[in-house]
Amino acid sequence: MVRVLFVCLGNICRSPTAEGAFRKLVVEHGLESMIEVDSAGTHGYHINEPPDSRAVQAAAYRDIDLTTIRGRQAGAEDFDRFDYILAMDADNVRHLSKVAPPEMVHKVSLFMEYSSNYAEREVPDPYWGGASGFNRVLDMIEDAATGLLRDIRSRHSV
Ligand code: 4NP
């Protein structure tokens, strides 16, 4: 089993979108028994809340279901469980690197490192903007998700 955790600040916009988009890809490839997917926030502002309704709506338009996701905060224990801890931006990386047991820091990276069609290495926070921000976030995330699945398949026998 390969375990992937997506992390953003609030766990209501970017990381649930990444969780839903990557899970859809995993299911399309019949790999749901091999790859586990989850998301969390660096902060606890939205614990147990569903994702932002704008994120849910933008994702639903692409047949990505975010409705069962609930907010939670990332903690040190996540570093034992997950193989890939994928941050949406550099602030998230800094925060996670402080929380991580030192020997586990190598598990943290920027999710956009797996993108091939975008030069940007951070997924912009759409929280304070309009609907178009959520669609752009989805475009970026779907591209990086494809690269991530390719990486997992090349490194692990799945
Ligand atoms: P996210 O977006 O990190 O992509 O979930 C945000 C959600 C909530 C807040 C900030 C960013 N907030 O300040 O509550």
PDB file of C-alpha atoms and ligand atoms in Angstrom:
ATOM      1  CA  MET A   1       0.000   0.000   0.000  1.00  0.00           C
ATOM      2  CA  VAL A   2       1.242   3.463  -0.925  1.00  0.00           C
ATOM      3  CA  ARG A   3      -0.209   6.272   1.172  1.00  0.00           C
ATOM      4  CA  VAL A   4      -0.524   9.860  -0.054  1.00  0.00           C
ATOM      5  CA  LEU A   5      -1.470  12.893   2.061  1.00  0.00           C
ATOM      6  CA  PHE A   6      -2.245  16.267   0.469  1.00  0.00           C
ATOM      7  CA  VAL A   7      -1.784  19.291   2.720  1.00  0.00           C
ATOM      8  CA  CYS A   8      -2.825  22.951   2.496  1.00  0.00           C
ATOM      9  CA  LEU A   9      -3.588  25.604   5.103  1.00  0.00           C
ATOM     10  CA  GLY A  10      -7.290  25.126   5.816  1.00  0.00           C
ATOM     11  CA  ASN A  11      -8.062  21.689   4.299  1.00  0.00           C
ATOM     12  CA  ILE A  12     -11.214  23.129   2.729  1.00  0.00           C
ATOM     13  CA  CYS A  13     -10.050  24.294  -0.738  1.00  0.00           C
ATOM     14  CA  ARG A  14      -6.805  23.021  -2.281  1.00  0.00           C
ATOM     15  CA  SER A  15      -5.962  19.785  -0.449  1.00  0.00           C
ATOM     16  CA  PRO A  16      -9.505  18.313  -0.550  1.00  0.00           C
ATOM     17  CA  THR A  17      -9.560  19.163  -4.268  1.00  0.00           C
ATOM     18  CA  ALA A  18      -6.253  17.304  -4.695  1.00  0.00           C
ATOM     19  CA  GLU A  19      -7.559  14.376  -2.626  1.00  0.00           C
ATOM     20  CA  GLY A  20     -10.706  14.103  -4.763  1.00  0.00           C
ATOM     21  CA  ALA A  21      -8.946  14.565  -8.108  1.00  0.00           C
ATOM     22  CA  PHE A  22      -6.185  12.073  -7.288  1.00  0.00           C
ATOM     23  CA  ARG A  23      -8.665   9.535  -5.879  1.00  0.00           C
ATOM     24  CA  LYS A  24     -10.662   9.747  -9.107  1.00  0.00           C
ATOM     25  CA  LEU A  25      -7.494   8.977 -11.085  1.00  0.00           C
ATOM     26  CA  VAL A  26      -6.609   6.091  -8.758  1.00  0.00           C
ATOM     27  CA  VAL A  27     -10.100   4.585  -9.192  1.00  0.00           C
ATOM     28  CA  GLU A  28      -9.956   5.040 -12.980  1.00  0.00           C
ATOM     29  CA  HIS A  29      -6.750   2.968 -12.952  1.00  0.00           C
ATOM     30  CA  GLY A  30      -8.263   0.327 -10.637  1.00  0.00           C
ATOM     31  CA  LEU A  31      -5.635   1.049  -7.981  1.00  0.00           C
ATOM     32  CA  GLU A  32      -7.860   1.874  -5.003  1.00  0.00           C
ATOM     33  CA  SER A  33      -6.665  -1.204  -3.090  1.00  0.00           C
ATOM     34  CA  MET A  34      -3.016  -0.171  -3.660  1.00  0.00           C
ATOM     35  CA  ILE A  35      -3.036   3.605  -3.100  1.00  0.00           C
ATOM     36  CA  GLU A  36      -4.608   5.347  -0.100  1.00  0.00           C
ATOM     37  CA  VAL A  37      -5.424   9.055  -0.383  1.00  0.00           C
ATOM     38  CA  ASP A  38      -6.170  11.628   2.332  1.00  0.00           C
ATOM     39  CA  SER A  39      -5.846  15.361   3.005  1.00  0.00           C
ATOM     40  CA  ALA A  40      -5.246  17.647   5.979  1.00  0.00           C
ATOM     41  CA  GLY A  41      -4.595  21.297   6.877  1.00  0.00           C
ATOM     42  CA  THR A  42      -1.600  22.787   8.624  1.00  0.00           C
ATOM     43  CA  HIS A  43      -4.050  24.761  10.775  1.00  0.00           C
ATOM     44  CA  GLY A  44      -7.151  23.691  12.664  1.00  0.00           C
ATOM     45  CA  TYR A  45      -9.573  26.421  11.561  1.00  0.00           C
ATOM     46  CA  HIS A  46     -11.957  24.068   9.745  1.00  0.00           C
ATOM     47  CA  ILE A  47     -11.833  20.784  11.643  1.00  0.00           C
ATOM     48  CA  ASN A  48     -14.776  18.487  10.760  1.00  0.00           C
ATOM     49  CA  GLU A  49     -16.090  20.979   8.198  1.00  0.00           C
ATOM     50  CA  PRO A  50     -16.910  19.947   4.614  1.00  0.00           C
ATOM     51  CA  PRO A  51     -14.836  21.560   1.845  1.00  0.00           C
ATOM     52  CA  ASP A  52     -15.676  25.094   0.681  1.00  0.00           C
ATOM     53  CA  SER A  53     -18.887  24.990  -1.408  1.00  0.00           C
ATOM     54  CA  ARG A  54     -17.073  26.680  -4.331  1.00  0.00           C
ATOM     55  CA  ALA A  55     -14.477  23.874  -4.340  1.00  0.00           C
ATOM     56  CA  VAL A  56     -17.218  21.212  -4.132  1.00  0.00           C
ATOM     57  CA  GLN A  57     -19.094  22.793  -7.045  1.00  0.00           C
ATOM     58  CA  ALA A  58     -16.045  23.272  -9.308  1.00  0.00           C
ATOM     59  CA  ALA A  59     -14.963  19.669  -8.664  1.00  0.00           C
ATOM     60  CA  ALA A  60     -18.471  18.238  -9.232  1.00  0.00           C
ATOM     61  CA  TYR A  61     -18.457  19.842 -12.658  1.00  0.00           C
ATOM     62  CA  ARG A  62     -15.521  17.512 -13.481  1.00  0.00           C
ATOM     63  CA  ASP A  63     -17.129  14.460 -11.855  1.00  0.00           C
ATOM     64  CA  ILE A  64     -14.935  14.768  -8.770  1.00  0.00           C
ATOM     65  CA  ASP A  65     -16.785  14.187  -5.487  1.00  0.00           C
ATOM     66  CA  LEU A  66     -15.570  16.129  -2.445  1.00  0.00           C
ATOM     67  CA  THR A  67     -18.763  15.850  -0.382  1.00  0.00           C
ATOM     68  CA  THR A  68     -17.579  13.130   2.024  1.00  0.00           C
ATOM     69  CA  ILE A  69     -14.312  14.908   2.933  1.00  0.00           C
ATOM     70  CA  ARG A  70     -14.090  16.573   6.372  1.00  0.00           C
ATOM     71  CA  GLY A  71     -11.414  18.969   7.584  1.00  0.00           C
ATOM     72  CA  ARG A  72      -8.652  17.754   9.848  1.00  0.00           C
ATOM     73  CA  GLN A  73      -5.278  19.034  10.982  1.00  0.00           C
ATOM     74  CA  ALA A  74      -1.997  17.379   9.990  1.00  0.00           C
ATOM     75  CA  GLY A  75       0.104  16.092  12.888  1.00  0.00           C
ATOM     76  CA  ALA A  76       3.383  14.317  13.624  1.00  0.00           C
ATOM     77  CA  GLU A  77       1.606  10.918  13.479  1.00  0.00           C
ATOM     78  CA  ASP A  78       0.857  11.479   9.766  1.00  0.00           C
ATOM     79  CA  PHE A  79       4.578  11.091   9.065  1.00  0.00           C
ATOM     80  CA  ASP A  80       4.483   7.472  10.255  1.00  0.00           C
ATOM     81  CA  ARG A  81       1.438   6.635   8.159  1.00  0.00           C
ATOM     82  CA  PHE A  82       1.992   8.395   4.839  1.00  0.00           C
ATOM     83  CA  ASP A  83       4.715   7.852   2.216  1.00  0.00           C
ATOM     84  CA  TYR A  84       4.081  11.054   0.243  1.00  0.00           C
ATOM     85  CA  ILE A  85       3.226  14.276   2.111  1.00  0.00           C
ATOM     86  CA  LEU A  86       2.447  16.780  -0.625  1.00  0.00           C
ATOM     87  CA  ALA A  87       2.180  20.455   0.224  1.00  0.00           C
ATOM     88  CA  MET A  88       0.303  22.995  -1.871  1.00  0.00           C
ATOM     89  CA  ASP A  89       2.682  25.890  -1.123  1.00  0.00           C
ATOM     90  CA  ALA A  90       5.989  26.788   0.491  1.00  0.00           C
ATOM     91  CA  ASP A  91       4.319  27.961   3.725  1.00  0.00           C
ATOM     92  CA  ASN A  92       2.805  24.494   4.095  1.00  0.00           C
ATOM     93  CA  VAL A  93       6.261  22.933   3.536  1.00  0.00           C
ATOM     94  CA  ARG A  94       7.786  25.149   6.252  1.00  0.00           C
ATOM     95  CA  HIS A  95       5.001  24.310   8.679  1.00  0.00           C
ATOM     96  CA  LEU A  96       5.144  20.555   7.983  1.00  0.00           C
ATOM     97  CA  SER A  97       8.924  20.533   8.298  1.00  0.00           C
ATOM     98  CA  LYS A  98       8.595  21.925  11.833  1.00  0.00           C
ATOM     99  CA  VAL A  99       5.955  19.347  12.802  1.00  0.00           C
ATOM    100  CA  ALA A 100       7.783  16.372  11.236  1.00  0.00           C
ATOM    101  CA  PRO A 101      10.036  14.023  13.182  1.00  0.00           C
ATOM    102  CA  PRO A 102      13.503  14.978  11.788  1.00  0.00           C
ATOM    103  CA  GLU A 103      14.071  11.607  10.110  1.00  0.00           C
ATOM    104  CA  MET A 104      10.736  11.971   8.254  1.00  0.00           C
ATOM    105  CA  VAL A 105      11.181  15.485   6.794  1.00  0.00           C
ATOM    106  CA  HIS A 106      12.215  13.947   3.458  1.00  0.00           C
ATOM    107  CA  LYS A 107       8.606  12.810   2.929  1.00  0.00           C
ATOM    108  CA  VAL A 108       7.470  16.431   2.443  1.00  0.00           C
ATOM    109  CA  SER A 109       7.526  17.980  -1.014  1.00  0.00           C
ATOM    110  CA  LEU A 110       5.600  20.440  -3.152  1.00  0.00           C
ATOM    111  CA  PHE A 111       2.794  18.683  -5.024  1.00  0.00           C
ATOM    112  CA  MET A 112       3.451  20.817  -8.134  1.00  0.00           C
ATOM    113  CA  GLU A 113       6.897  19.181  -8.466  1.00  0.00           C
ATOM    114  CA  TYR A 114       4.907  16.405 -10.205  1.00  0.00           C
ATOM    115  CA  SER A 115       3.374  18.765 -12.763  1.00  0.00           C
ATOM    116  CA  SER A 116       4.707  18.776 -16.308  1.00  0.00           C
ATOM    117  CA  ASN A 117       2.575  21.524 -17.877  1.00  0.00           C
ATOM    118  CA  TYR A 118       2.952  24.257 -15.225  1.00  0.00           C
ATOM    119  CA  ALA A 119       6.116  26.131 -14.285  1.00  0.00           C
ATOM    120  CA  GLU A 120       4.586  27.288 -10.970  1.00  0.00           C
ATOM    121  CA  ARG A 121       5.572  25.216  -7.981  1.00  0.00           C
ATOM    122  CA  GLU A 122       2.766  26.432  -5.677  1.00  0.00           C
ATOM    123  CA  VAL A 123      -0.991  25.971  -5.997  1.00  0.00           C
ATOM    124  CA  PRO A 124      -2.419  29.478  -5.383  1.00  0.00           C
ATOM    125  CA  ASP A 125      -4.910  29.801  -2.531  1.00  0.00           C
ATOM    126  CA  PRO A 126      -8.356  30.370  -4.127  1.00  0.00           C
ATOM    127  CA  TYR A 127     -10.094  31.108  -0.795  1.00  0.00           C
ATOM    128  CA  TRP A 128     -10.224  34.893  -1.126  1.00  0.00           C
ATOM    129  CA  GLY A 129     -11.039  35.010  -4.864  1.00  0.00           C
ATOM    130  CA  GLY A 130     -13.847  34.033  -7.241  1.00  0.00           C
ATOM    131  CA  ALA A 131     -14.942  30.853  -9.003  1.00  0.00           C
ATOM    132  CA  SER A 132     -12.265  31.095 -11.713  1.00  0.00           C
ATOM    133  CA  GLY A 133      -9.584  30.567  -9.058  1.00  0.00           C
ATOM    134  CA  PHE A 134     -11.079  27.185  -8.196  1.00  0.00           C
ATOM    135  CA  ASN A 135     -11.066  26.104 -11.842  1.00  0.00           C
ATOM    136  CA  ARG A 136      -7.444  27.103 -12.240  1.00  0.00           C
ATOM    137  CA  VAL A 137      -6.581  25.185  -9.056  1.00  0.00           C
ATOM    138  CA  LEU A 138      -8.323  22.133 -10.556  1.00  0.00           C
ATOM    139  CA  ASP A 139      -6.394  22.478 -13.834  1.00  0.00           C
ATOM    140  CA  MET A 140      -3.089  22.597 -11.959  1.00  0.00           C
ATOM    141  CA  ILE A 141      -4.013  19.772  -9.591  1.00  0.00           C
ATOM    142  CA  GLU A 142      -5.223  17.450 -12.369  1.00  0.00           C
ATOM    143  CA  ASP A 143      -1.920  17.939 -14.177  1.00  0.00           C
ATOM    144  CA  ALA A 144       0.210  17.250 -11.080  1.00  0.00           C
ATOM    145  CA  ALA A 145      -1.994  14.271 -10.160  1.00  0.00           C
ATOM    146  CA  THR A 146      -1.166  12.604 -13.477  1.00  0.00           C
ATOM    147  CA  GLY A 147       2.559  13.064 -12.829  1.00  0.00           C
ATOM    148  CA  LEU A 148       2.209  11.810  -9.263  1.00  0.00           C
ATOM    149  CA  LEU A 149       0.516   8.590 -10.378  1.00  0.00           C
ATOM    150  CA  ARG A 150       3.274   8.084 -12.947  1.00  0.00           C
ATOM    151  CA  ASP A 151       5.905   8.571 -10.214  1.00  0.00           C
ATOM    152  CA  ILE A 152       4.206   6.134  -7.833  1.00  0.00           C
ATOM    153  CA  ARG A 153       3.904   3.502 -10.541  1.00  0.00           C
ATOM    154  CA  SER A 154       7.578   3.878 -11.482  1.00  0.00           C
ATOM    155  CA  ARG A 155       8.851   3.623  -7.879  1.00  0.00           C
ATOM    156  CA  HIS A 156       6.438   1.089  -6.404  1.00  0.00           C
ATOM    157  CA  SER A 157       5.134  -2.055  -8.010  1.00  0.00           C
ATOM    158  CA  VAL A 158       1.555  -0.831  -8.465  1.00  0.00           C
TER     159      VAL A 158
HETATM  160  P1  4NP B   1      -6.993  26.106   1.665  1.00  0.00           P
HETATM  161  O1  4NP B   1      -7.624  27.586   1.656  1.00  0.00           O
HETATM  162  O2  4NP B   1      -5.706  26.209   2.461  1.00  0.00           O
HETATM  163  O3  4NP B   1      -6.744  25.828   0.230  1.00  0.00           O
HETATM  164  O4  4NP B   1      -8.015  25.207   2.297  1.00  0.00           O
HETATM  165  C1  4NP B   1      -7.894  28.326   2.824  1.00  0.00           C
HETATM  166  C2  4NP B   1      -8.996  28.017   3.576  1.00  0.00           C
HETATM  167  C3  4NP B   1      -9.279  28.745   4.720  1.00  0.00           C
HETATM  168  C4  4NP B   1      -8.449  29.771   5.095  1.00  0.00           C
HETATM  169  C5  4NP B   1      -7.336  30.089   4.343  1.00  0.00           C
HETATM  170  C6  4NP B   1      -7.054  29.350   3.200  1.00  0.00           C
HETATM  171  N1  4NP B   1      -8.754  30.521   6.251  1.00  0.00           N
HETATM  172  O5  4NP B   1      -8.032  31.499   6.545  1.00  0.00           O
HETATM  173  O6  4NP B   1      -9.713  30.186   6.962  1.00  0.00           O
END
